[in-house]
PDB file of C-alpha atoms in Angstrom:
ATOM      1  CA  UNK S   4      31.735  56.122 115.379  1.00  0.00           C
ATOM      2  CA  UNK S   5      28.663  54.091 116.080  1.00  0.00           C
ATOM      3  CA  UNK S   6      25.492  55.748 116.807  1.00  0.00           C
ATOM      4  CA  UNK S   7      22.114  54.196 117.585  1.00  0.00           C
ATOM      5  CA  UNK S   8      18.316  54.358 117.218  1.00  0.00           C
ATOM      6  CA  UNK S   9      15.977  52.153 119.591  1.00  0.00           C
ATOM      7  CA  UNK S  10      18.146  48.780 118.722  1.00  0.00           C
ATOM      8  CA  UNK S  11      19.312  50.097 115.163  1.00  0.00           C
ATOM      9  CA  UNK S  12      23.113  50.722 115.444  1.00  0.00           C
ATOM     10  CA  UNK S  13      24.777  52.442 112.483  1.00  0.00           C
ATOM     11  CA  UNK S  14      28.788  51.602 112.098  1.00  0.00           C
ATOM     12  CA  UNK S  15      30.382  53.440 109.277  1.00  0.00           C
ATOM     13  CA  UNK S  16      33.946  52.132 107.912  1.00  0.00           C
ATOM     14  CA  UNK S  17      36.336  53.974 110.533  1.00  0.00           C
ATOM     15  CA  UNK S  18      38.776  51.295 111.954  1.00  0.00           C
ATOM     16  CA  UNK S  19      38.857  52.980 115.374  1.00  0.00           C
ATOM     17  CA  UNK S  20      35.686  51.977 116.145  1.00  0.00           C
ATOM     18  CA  UNK S  21      35.532  48.352 117.338  1.00  0.00           C
ATOM     19  CA  UNK S  22      32.548  47.465 115.880  1.00  0.00           C
ATOM     20  CA  UNK S  23      33.559  48.649 112.474  1.00  0.00           C
ATOM     21  CA  UNK S  24      37.020  46.883 112.607  1.00  0.00           C
ATOM     22  CA  UNK S  25      35.362  43.287 112.896  1.00  0.00           C
ATOM     23  CA  UNK S  26      33.477  44.779 109.731  1.00  0.00           C
ATOM     24  CA  UNK S  27      36.522  46.019 107.998  1.00  0.00           C
ATOM     25  CA  UNK S  28      38.289  42.807 108.473  1.00  0.00           C
ATOM     26  CA  UNK S  29      35.466  40.272 107.547  1.00  0.00           C
ATOM     27  CA  UNK S  30      35.035  42.477 104.486  1.00  0.00           C
ATOM     28  CA  UNK S  31      38.666  42.621 103.434  1.00  0.00           C
ATOM     29  CA  UNK S  32      39.318  38.914 104.098  1.00  0.00           C
ATOM     30  CA  UNK S  33      36.308  37.380 103.026  1.00  0.00           C
ATOM     31  CA  UNK S  34      34.961  39.615 100.315  1.00  0.00           C
ATOM     32  CA  UNK S  35      35.804  40.561  96.742  1.00  0.00           C
ATOM     33  CA  UNK S  36      37.930  38.698  93.640  1.00  0.00           C
ATOM     34  CA  UNK S  37      39.904  35.855  94.187  1.00  0.00           C
ATOM     35  CA  UNK S  38      42.418  34.589  91.589  1.00  0.00           C
ATOM     36  CA  UNK S  39      41.696  30.951  91.718  1.00  0.00           C
ATOM     37  CA  UNK S  40      38.955  28.731  93.396  1.00  0.00           C
ATOM     38  CA  UNK S  41      41.280  28.251  96.453  1.00  0.00           C
ATOM     39  CA  UNK S  42      43.241  31.532  97.309  1.00  0.00           C
ATOM     40  CA  UNK S  43      47.077  30.606  96.633  1.00  0.00           C
ATOM     41  CA  UNK S  44      49.398  33.004  98.496  1.00  0.00           C
ATOM     42  CA  UNK S  45      52.710  32.523  97.147  1.00  0.00           C
ATOM     43  CA  UNK S  46      55.373  34.076  98.600  1.00  0.00           C
ATOM     44  CA  UNK S  47      58.990  33.954  97.455  1.00  0.00           C
ATOM     45  CA  UNK S  48      57.688  30.166  96.611  1.00  0.00           C
ATOM     46  CA  UNK S  49      55.835  29.415  99.688  1.00  0.00           C
ATOM     47  CA  UNK S  50      52.216  28.331  98.584  1.00  0.00           C
ATOM     48  CA  UNK S  51      49.810  28.543 100.983  1.00  0.00           C
ATOM     49  CA  UNK S  52      46.046  27.970 100.737  1.00  0.00           C
ATOM     50  CA  UNK S  53      43.852  29.969 102.568  1.00  0.00           C
ATOM     51  CA  UNK S  54      41.017  27.959 104.088  1.00  0.00           C
ATOM     52  CA  UNK S  55      39.827  30.373 106.999  1.00  0.00           C
ATOM     53  CA  UNK S  56      40.132  33.503 108.691  1.00  0.00           C
ATOM     54  CA  UNK S  57      42.397  32.559 111.672  1.00  0.00           C
ATOM     55  CA  UNK S  58      44.450  30.251 109.585  1.00  0.00           C
ATOM     56  CA  UNK S  59      45.161  33.088 107.032  1.00  0.00           C
ATOM     57  CA  UNK S  60      46.234  35.465 109.518  1.00  0.00           C
ATOM     58  CA  UNK S  61      48.747  32.831 111.080  1.00  0.00           C
ATOM     59  CA  UNK S  62      49.902  31.593 107.723  1.00  0.00           C
ATOM     60  CA  UNK S  63      50.923  35.087 106.240  1.00  0.00           C
ATOM     61  CA  UNK S  64      53.158  35.720 109.390  1.00  0.00           C
ATOM     62  CA  UNK S  65      54.488  31.976 109.270  1.00  0.00           C
ATOM     63  CA  UNK S  66      55.382  32.593 105.712  1.00  0.00           C
ATOM     64  CA  UNK S  67      56.854  35.631 106.289  1.00  0.00           C
ATOM     65  CA  UNK S  68      59.392  34.456 109.063  1.00  0.00           C
ATOM     66  CA  UNK S  69      59.777  31.878 106.984  1.00  0.00           C
ATOM     67  CA  UNK S  70      60.595  34.052 103.966  1.00  0.00           C
ATOM     68  CA  UNK S  71      63.237  35.718 106.554  1.00  0.00           C
ATOM     69  CA  UNK S  72      65.038  32.395 107.464  1.00  0.00           C
ATOM     70  CA  UNK S  73      65.225  31.622 103.551  1.00  0.00           C
ATOM     71  CA  UNK S  74      67.153  35.086 102.568  1.00  0.00           C
ATOM     72  CA  UNK S  75      69.432  34.709 105.084  1.00  0.00           C
ATOM     73  CA  UNK S  76      73.187  33.882 104.020  1.00  0.00           C
ATOM     74  CA  UNK S  77      74.528  30.237 104.804  1.00  0.00           C
ATOM     75  CA  UNK S  78      77.311  30.662 107.688  1.00  0.00           C
ATOM     76  CA  UNK S  79      80.370  30.373 105.814  1.00  0.00           C
ATOM     77  CA  UNK S  80      83.260  27.857 106.898  1.00  0.00           C
ATOM     78  CA  UNK S  81      86.859  29.038 106.565  1.00  0.00           C
TER      79      UNK S  81
ATOM     80  CA  UNK W  29      59.058  40.599  93.197  1.00  0.00           C
ATOM     81  CA  UNK W  30      55.864  39.927  94.490  1.00  0.00           C
ATOM     82  CA  UNK W  31      52.587  42.085  94.183  1.00  0.00           C
ATOM     83  CA  UNK W  32      49.797  42.681  96.351  1.00  0.00           C
ATOM     84  CA  UNK W  33      46.456  43.302  94.312  1.00  0.00           C
ATOM     85  CA  UNK W  34      44.170  45.884  96.043  1.00  0.00           C
ATOM     86  CA  UNK W  35      41.151  46.643  93.513  1.00  0.00           C
ATOM     87  CA  UNK W  36      40.114  47.358  89.917  1.00  0.00           C
ATOM     88  CA  UNK W  37      38.557  50.260  88.522  1.00  0.00           C
ATOM     89  CA  UNK W  38      37.549  51.945  85.232  1.00  0.00           C
ATOM     90  CA  UNK W  39      40.474  52.852  83.476  1.00  0.00           C
ATOM     91  CA  UNK W  40      39.645  56.693  83.412  1.00  0.00           C
ATOM     92  CA  UNK W  41      40.072  56.716  87.398  1.00  0.00           C
ATOM     93  CA  UNK W  42      42.930  58.566  88.581  1.00  0.00           C
ATOM     94  CA  UNK W  43      43.606  58.970  92.096  1.00  0.00           C
ATOM     95  CA  UNK W  44      43.547  62.484  93.836  1.00  0.00           C
ATOM     96  CA  UNK W  45      46.517  62.200  94.971  1.00  0.00           C
ATOM     97  CA  UNK W  46      49.137  59.282  95.219  1.00  0.00           C
ATOM     98  CA  UNK W  47      48.388  56.039  97.309  1.00  0.00           C
ATOM     99  CA  UNK W  48      50.292  54.645 100.195  1.00  0.00           C
ATOM    100  CA  UNK W  49      49.532  50.786 100.622  1.00  0.00           C
ATOM    101  CA  UNK W  50      50.646  48.042 103.177  1.00  0.00           C
ATOM    102  CA  UNK W  51      54.160  48.098 104.420  1.00  0.00           C
ATOM    103  CA  UNK W  52      54.214  51.807 103.149  1.00  0.00           C
ATOM    104  CA  UNK W  53      54.539  50.438  99.823  1.00  0.00           C
ATOM    105  CA  UNK W  54      53.637  52.853  97.284  1.00  0.00           C
ATOM    106  CA  UNK W  55      50.228  51.772  94.895  1.00  0.00           C
ATOM    107  CA  UNK W  56      50.936  51.551  91.473  1.00  0.00           C
ATOM    108  CA  UNK W  57      48.585  50.992  88.556  1.00  0.00           C
ATOM    109  CA  UNK W  58      48.635  48.739  85.710  1.00  0.00           C
ATOM    110  CA  UNK W  59      45.924  48.694  82.660  1.00  0.00           C
ATOM    111  CA  UNK W  60      44.785  45.679  80.943  1.00  0.00           C
ATOM    112  CA  UNK W  61      41.942  44.964  78.735  1.00  0.00           C
ATOM    113  CA  UNK W  62      40.039  48.264  79.652  1.00  0.00           C
ATOM    114  CA  UNK W  63      40.280  47.671  83.326  1.00  0.00           C
ATOM    115  CA  UNK W  64      42.900  49.426  85.682  1.00  0.00           C
ATOM    116  CA  UNK W  65      44.216  47.682  88.663  1.00  0.00           C
ATOM    117  CA  UNK W  66      46.111  49.235  91.771  1.00  0.00           C
ATOM    118  CA  UNK W  67      48.643  47.017  93.398  1.00  0.00           C
ATOM    119  CA  UNK W  68      51.995  47.643  95.310  1.00  0.00           C
ATOM    120  CA  UNK W  69      55.035  45.610  95.776  1.00  0.00           C
ATOM    121  CA  UNK W  70      55.518  42.952  98.536  1.00  0.00           C
ATOM    122  CA  UNK W  71      59.141  43.615 100.250  1.00  0.00           C
ATOM    123  CA  UNK W  72      61.272  40.093 100.191  1.00  0.00           C
ATOM    124  CA  UNK W  73      62.122  41.096 103.768  1.00  0.00           C
ATOM    125  CA  UNK W  74      59.443  40.732 106.338  1.00  0.00           C
ATOM    126  CA  UNK W  75      58.715  44.293 107.608  1.00  0.00           C
ATOM    127  CA  UNK W  76      57.438  42.881 111.088  1.00  0.00           C
ATOM    128  CA  UNK W  77      53.888  44.409 110.284  1.00  0.00           C
ATOM    129  CA  UNK W  78      51.071  42.748 112.025  1.00  0.00           C
ATOM    130  CA  UNK W  79      48.919  40.694 109.698  1.00  0.00           C
ATOM    131  CA  UNK W  80      45.839  42.955 111.056  1.00  0.00           C
ATOM    132  CA  UNK W  81      48.150  46.150 109.985  1.00  0.00           C
ATOM    133  CA  UNK W  82      48.514  45.163 107.024  1.00  0.00           C
ATOM    134  CA  UNK W  83      44.947  44.557 106.603  1.00  0.00           C
ATOM    135  CA  UNK W  84      43.702  47.783 107.433  1.00  0.00           C
ATOM    136  CA  UNK W  85      46.389  49.588 105.361  1.00  0.00           C
ATOM    137  CA  UNK W  86      44.943  47.371 102.389  1.00  0.00           C
ATOM    138  CA  UNK W  87      41.730  48.684 103.498  1.00  0.00           C
ATOM    139  CA  UNK W  88      42.527  52.231 103.751  1.00  0.00           C
ATOM    140  CA  UNK W  89      43.566  52.153  99.837  1.00  0.00           C
ATOM    141  CA  UNK W  90      40.176  50.897  98.983  1.00  0.00           C
ATOM    142  CA  UNK W  91      38.376  53.496 100.757  1.00  0.00           C
ATOM    143  CA  UNK W  92      40.373  56.088  99.435  1.00  0.00           C
ATOM    144  CA  UNK W  93      39.694  54.587  95.759  1.00  0.00           C
ATOM    145  CA  UNK W  94      36.312  53.608  96.684  1.00  0.00           C
ATOM    146  CA  UNK W  95      35.122  57.072  97.927  1.00  0.00           C
ATOM    147  CA  UNK W  96      35.785  58.392  94.042  1.00  0.00           C
ATOM    148  CA  UNK W  97      34.515  55.396  92.102  1.00  0.00           C
ATOM    149  CA  UNK W  98      33.352  51.999  92.013  1.00  0.00           C
ATOM    150  CA  UNK W  99      35.790  49.484  92.909  1.00  0.00           C
ATOM    151  CA  UNK W 100      36.361  45.415  92.170  1.00  0.00           C
ATOM    152  CA  UNK W 101      38.103  44.903  95.646  1.00  0.00           C
ATOM    153  CA  UNK W 102      40.793  41.740  95.574  1.00  0.00           C
ATOM    154  CA  UNK W 103      40.581  39.692  98.577  1.00  0.00           C
ATOM    155  CA  UNK W 104      43.357  40.156 101.209  1.00  0.00           C
ATOM    156  CA  UNK W 105      45.749  39.126 100.404  1.00  0.00           C
ATOM    157  CA  UNK W 106      45.848  38.497  97.003  1.00  0.00           C
ATOM    158  CA  UNK W 107      49.603  38.454  95.982  1.00  0.00           C
ATOM    159  CA  UNK W 108      51.259  37.331  92.575  1.00  0.00           C
ATOM    160  CA  UNK W 109      54.428  36.472  91.707  1.00  0.00           C
ATOM    161  CA  UNK W 110      54.633  39.691  88.958  1.00  0.00           C
ATOM    162  CA  UNK W 111      52.930  42.102  87.354  1.00  0.00           C
ATOM    163  CA  UNK W 112      52.493  39.525  83.993  1.00  0.00           C
ATOM    164  CA  UNK W 113      50.766  37.207  86.249  1.00  0.00           C
ATOM    165  CA  UNK W 114      48.043  39.827  87.455  1.00  0.00           C
ATOM    166  CA  UNK W 115      47.492  41.208  83.725  1.00  0.00           C
ATOM    167  CA  UNK W 116      47.115  37.895  82.490  1.00  0.00           C
ATOM    168  CA  UNK W 117      44.099  37.615  85.087  1.00  0.00           C
ATOM    169  CA  UNK W 118      42.813  40.714  84.252  1.00  0.00           C
ATOM    170  CA  UNK W 119      43.069  39.911  80.446  1.00  0.00           C
ATOM    171  CA  UNK W 120      41.025  36.697  80.897  1.00  0.00           C
ATOM    172  CA  UNK W 121      38.367  38.090  83.182  1.00  0.00           C
ATOM    173  CA  UNK W 122      38.289  41.563  81.156  1.00  0.00           C
ATOM    174  CA  UNK W 123      34.724  41.589  79.792  1.00  0.00           C
ATOM    175  CA  UNK W 124      33.178  40.429  82.960  1.00  0.00           C
ATOM    176  CA  UNK W 125      35.326  42.991  85.170  1.00  0.00           C
ATOM    177  CA  UNK W 126      34.347  45.745  82.603  1.00  0.00           C
ATOM    178  CA  UNK W 127      30.853  45.047  82.382  1.00  0.00           C
ATOM    179  CA  UNK W 128      30.427  44.795  86.080  1.00  0.00           C
ATOM    180  CA  UNK W 129      32.416  48.071  86.976  1.00  0.00           C
ATOM    181  CA  UNK W 130      29.966  49.943  84.362  1.00  0.00           C
ATOM    182  CA  UNK W 131      26.962  48.446  86.018  1.00  0.00           C
ATOM    183  CA  UNK W 132      27.944  49.387  89.440  1.00  0.00           C
ATOM    184  CA  UNK W 133      29.702  52.796  88.849  1.00  0.00           C
ATOM    185  CA  UNK W 134      27.528  55.012  90.850  1.00  0.00           C
ATOM    186  CA  UNK W 135      26.074  52.284  93.636  1.00  0.00           C
ATOM    187  CA  UNK W 136      27.370  51.378  96.985  1.00  0.00           C
ATOM    188  CA  UNK W 137      26.264  48.461  99.200  1.00  0.00           C
ATOM    189  CA  UNK W 138      24.858  48.686 102.899  1.00  0.00           C
ATOM    190  CA  UNK W 139      24.502  45.969 105.150  1.00  0.00           C
ATOM    191  CA  UNK W 140      21.928  45.186 107.909  1.00  0.00           C
ATOM    192  CA  UNK W 141      22.849  42.468 110.540  1.00  0.00           C
ATOM    193  CA  UNK W 142      20.037  41.473 112.112  1.00  0.00           C
ATOM    194  CA  UNK W 143      20.547  39.332 115.498  1.00  0.00           C
ATOM    195  CA  UNK W 144      18.236  38.178 118.469  1.00  0.00           C
ATOM    196  CA  UNK W 145      19.518  39.629 121.335  1.00  0.00           C
ATOM    197  CA  UNK W 146      21.947  37.401 123.345  1.00  0.00           C
ATOM    198  CA  UNK W 147      19.132  36.742 126.299  1.00  0.00           C
ATOM    199  CA  UNK W 148      16.317  35.581 124.004  1.00  0.00           C
ATOM    200  CA  UNK W 149      19.192  33.473 122.457  1.00  0.00           C
ATOM    201  CA  UNK W 150      19.986  31.427 125.356  1.00  0.00           C
ATOM    202  CA  UNK W 151      18.258  27.958 125.556  1.00  0.00           C
ATOM    203  CA  UNK W 152      16.594  26.545 128.283  1.00  0.00           C
ATOM    204  CA  UNK W 153      14.788  23.744 126.584  1.00  0.00           C
ATOM    205  CA  UNK W 154      14.686  20.383 127.846  1.00  0.00           C
ATOM    206  CA  UNK W 155      14.843  18.702 124.728  1.00  0.00           C
ATOM    207  CA  UNK W 156      16.478  18.484 120.954  1.00  0.00           C
ATOM    208  CA  UNK W 157      12.951  19.414 119.336  1.00  0.00           C
ATOM    209  CA  UNK W 158      11.806  22.123 121.789  1.00  0.00           C
ATOM    210  CA  UNK W 159      15.669  23.580 120.941  1.00  0.00           C
ATOM    211  CA  UNK W 160      14.755  23.424 116.818  1.00  0.00           C
ATOM    212  CA  UNK W 161      11.146  24.788 117.475  1.00  0.00           C
ATOM    213  CA  UNK W 162      12.845  27.499 119.196  1.00  0.00           C
ATOM    214  CA  UNK W 163      15.476  28.203 116.797  1.00  0.00           C
ATOM    215  CA  UNK W 164      12.831  28.011 113.803  1.00  0.00           C
ATOM    216  CA  UNK W 165      11.135  30.530 115.534  1.00  0.00           C
ATOM    217  CA  UNK W 166      13.793  32.816 116.157  1.00  0.00           C
ATOM    218  CA  UNK W 167      14.523  32.594 112.613  1.00  0.00           C
ATOM    219  CA  UNK W 168      11.195  33.155 111.748  1.00  0.00           C
ATOM    220  CA  UNK W 169      11.497  36.691 113.471  1.00  0.00           C
ATOM    221  CA  UNK W 170      14.907  37.754 112.016  1.00  0.00           C
ATOM    222  CA  UNK W 171      13.220  37.060 108.289  1.00  0.00           C
ATOM    223  CA  UNK W 172      10.028  38.981 109.406  1.00  0.00           C
ATOM    224  CA  UNK W 173      12.257  41.906 110.537  1.00  0.00           C
ATOM    225  CA  UNK W 174      14.311  41.875 107.226  1.00  0.00           C
ATOM    226  CA  UNK W 175      11.033  41.855 105.566  1.00  0.00           C
ATOM    227  CA  UNK W 176       9.906  45.049 107.532  1.00  0.00           C
ATOM    228  CA  UNK W 177      13.254  46.558 106.633  1.00  0.00           C
ATOM    229  CA  UNK W 178      13.385  45.999 103.393  1.00  0.00           C
ATOM    230  CA  UNK W 179       9.731  47.364 102.801  1.00  0.00           C
ATOM    231  CA  UNK W 180      10.804  50.521 104.904  1.00  0.00           C
ATOM    232  CA  UNK W 181      13.683  51.435 102.122  1.00  0.00           C
ATOM    233  CA  UNK W 182      12.492  49.649  99.113  1.00  0.00           C
ATOM    234  CA  UNK W 183      12.069  53.144  97.523  1.00  0.00           C
ATOM    235  CA  UNK W 184      15.755  53.746  97.511  1.00  0.00           C
ATOM    236  CA  UNK W 185      17.237  49.872  96.929  1.00  0.00           C
ATOM    237  CA  UNK W 186      17.904  48.797  93.494  1.00  0.00           C
ATOM    238  CA  UNK W 187      18.687  45.482  94.886  1.00  0.00           C
ATOM    239  CA  UNK W 188      18.201  43.108  98.104  1.00  0.00           C
ATOM    240  CA  UNK W 189      19.991  39.969  98.944  1.00  0.00           C
ATOM    241  CA  UNK W 190      20.128  38.196 102.410  1.00  0.00           C
ATOM    242  CA  UNK W 191      21.571  34.997 103.608  1.00  0.00           C
ATOM    243  CA  UNK W 192      21.800  33.244 107.197  1.00  0.00           C
ATOM    244  CA  UNK W 193      25.047  33.645 108.789  1.00  0.00           C
ATOM    245  CA  UNK W 194      26.487  32.426 112.157  1.00  0.00           C
ATOM    246  CA  UNK W 195      25.996  35.479 113.117  1.00  0.00           C
ATOM    247  CA  UNK W 196      22.622  36.310 112.466  1.00  0.00           C
ATOM    248  CA  UNK W 197      20.520  37.210 109.177  1.00  0.00           C
ATOM    249  CA  UNK W 198      22.791  39.356 106.838  1.00  0.00           C
ATOM    250  CA  UNK W 199      20.970  41.658 104.400  1.00  0.00           C
ATOM    251  CA  UNK W 200      22.733  43.659 101.491  1.00  0.00           C
ATOM    252  CA  UNK W 201      21.133  46.554  99.853  1.00  0.00           C
ATOM    253  CA  UNK W 202      22.465  48.103  96.791  1.00  0.00           C
ATOM    254  CA  UNK W 203      21.787  51.595  96.342  1.00  0.00           C
ATOM    255  CA  UNK W 204      22.824  54.876  94.744  1.00  0.00           C
ATOM    256  CA  UNK W 205      26.153  56.441  96.166  1.00  0.00           C
ATOM    257  CA  UNK W 206      23.762  59.493  97.032  1.00  0.00           C
ATOM    258  CA  UNK W 207      21.455  57.841  98.759  1.00  0.00           C
ATOM    259  CA  UNK W 208      23.344  56.456 101.938  1.00  0.00           C
ATOM    260  CA  UNK W 209      22.185  59.409 104.265  1.00  0.00           C
ATOM    261  CA  UNK W 210      18.496  58.607 103.403  1.00  0.00           C
ATOM    262  CA  UNK W 211      18.701  54.853 103.971  1.00  0.00           C
ATOM    263  CA  UNK W 212      20.174  55.452 107.412  1.00  0.00           C
ATOM    264  CA  UNK W 213      17.088  58.314 108.052  1.00  0.00           C
ATOM    265  CA  UNK W 214      14.706  55.449 107.068  1.00  0.00           C
ATOM    266  CA  UNK W 215      15.876  52.841 108.911  1.00  0.00           C
ATOM    267  CA  UNK W 216      16.351  55.171 111.961  1.00  0.00           C
ATOM    268  CA  UNK W 217      12.382  55.180 112.618  1.00  0.00           C
ATOM    269  CA  UNK W 218      11.784  51.602 112.528  1.00  0.00           C
ATOM    270  CA  UNK W 219      10.247  50.701 115.556  1.00  0.00           C
ATOM    271  CA  UNK W 220      11.822  46.793 116.372  1.00  0.00           C
ATOM    272  CA  UNK W 221      10.880  43.788 118.826  1.00  0.00           C
ATOM    273  CA  UNK W 222      13.098  44.180 121.860  1.00  0.00           C
ATOM    274  CA  UNK W 223      14.206  40.535 121.231  1.00  0.00           C
ATOM    275  CA  UNK W 224      16.201  41.968 118.229  1.00  0.00           C
ATOM    276  CA  UNK W 225      19.446  43.666 117.858  1.00  0.00           C
ATOM    277  CA  UNK W 226      20.259  45.274 114.500  1.00  0.00           C
ATOM    278  CA  UNK W 227      23.312  46.835 113.238  1.00  0.00           C
ATOM    279  CA  UNK W 228      23.878  48.827 109.356  1.00  0.00           C
ATOM    280  CA  UNK W 229      27.187  49.126 108.218  1.00  0.00           C
ATOM    281  CA  UNK W 230      28.485  50.636 105.157  1.00  0.00           C
ATOM    282  CA  UNK W 231      28.965  51.874 102.211  1.00  0.00           C
ATOM    283  CA  UNK W 232      30.963  49.122 100.748  1.00  0.00           C
ATOM    284  CA  UNK W 233      31.497  47.971  97.651  1.00  0.00           C
ATOM    285  CA  UNK W 234      28.875  46.577  95.978  1.00  0.00           C
ATOM    286  CA  UNK W 235      30.516  42.970  96.177  1.00  0.00           C
ATOM    287  CA  UNK W 236      27.646  40.852  97.011  1.00  0.00           C
ATOM    288  CA  UNK W 237      25.963  42.285  93.601  1.00  0.00           C
ATOM    289  CA  UNK W 238      28.836  41.405  91.157  1.00  0.00           C
ATOM    290  CA  UNK W 239      26.910  38.552  90.253  1.00  0.00           C
ATOM    291  CA  UNK W 240      23.777  39.590  88.543  1.00  0.00           C
ATOM    292  CA  UNK W 241      21.862  36.160  89.497  1.00  0.00           C
TER     293      UNK W 241
END
């Protein structure tokens, strides 16, 4: 929960606090070790290159939809 | 099966209780090159989990581990095809990772974001030159505030880094894990210009101080 003194606001790492939520997402997406120069997400053979926050959130979901289509069995002809 | 990497710790660390990660997957660990790495398996089928919920589940795992020991987190989502690929990466960088984990063992990162208040940011200048002068003046105000805050907490902080961002001036402080409350108390008493807003967050893993430069 955010507390303030004068104009200083103190936030923690509680995702229920909206201000903290933004900090959390910024941290998990932008801070930390990356495996390669470009972050490459490889899901079931689909390679996606991270170029920004919005793209990565969209691309992972899109990739998961793509994965779902790929694993559906082909229609059988009789 | 693809795996999602969470973070690395020193090999002696073991969590107090089993960890649950993204999509409810059990968090497992491998050890390579004197580094322990936590990961979970990515389901082949989409579970329908929203990306943001996945990021928050990832964050919860990091926080649980970070509450107990220093970590080197991976960015979310870092997904590799299988354990051997993750192991190969860790072995390639093991010396660096081990050294960093030892150096940051009892240290955490607190952050300060200093911004000009929206009303003072509003631009009424009629020319580009006036706009630039105002921007420079604001930047100077932010840097002066940062210097004041830095002086205020110098007795607690082992490292200080700062950089401009689109949101304002970001300052990163490296300090002992047990000094977070003292830091907040020291900053609470600071008087600031009414044209400024300051937000203090943390503690976070000391990712800004992984590089010693």
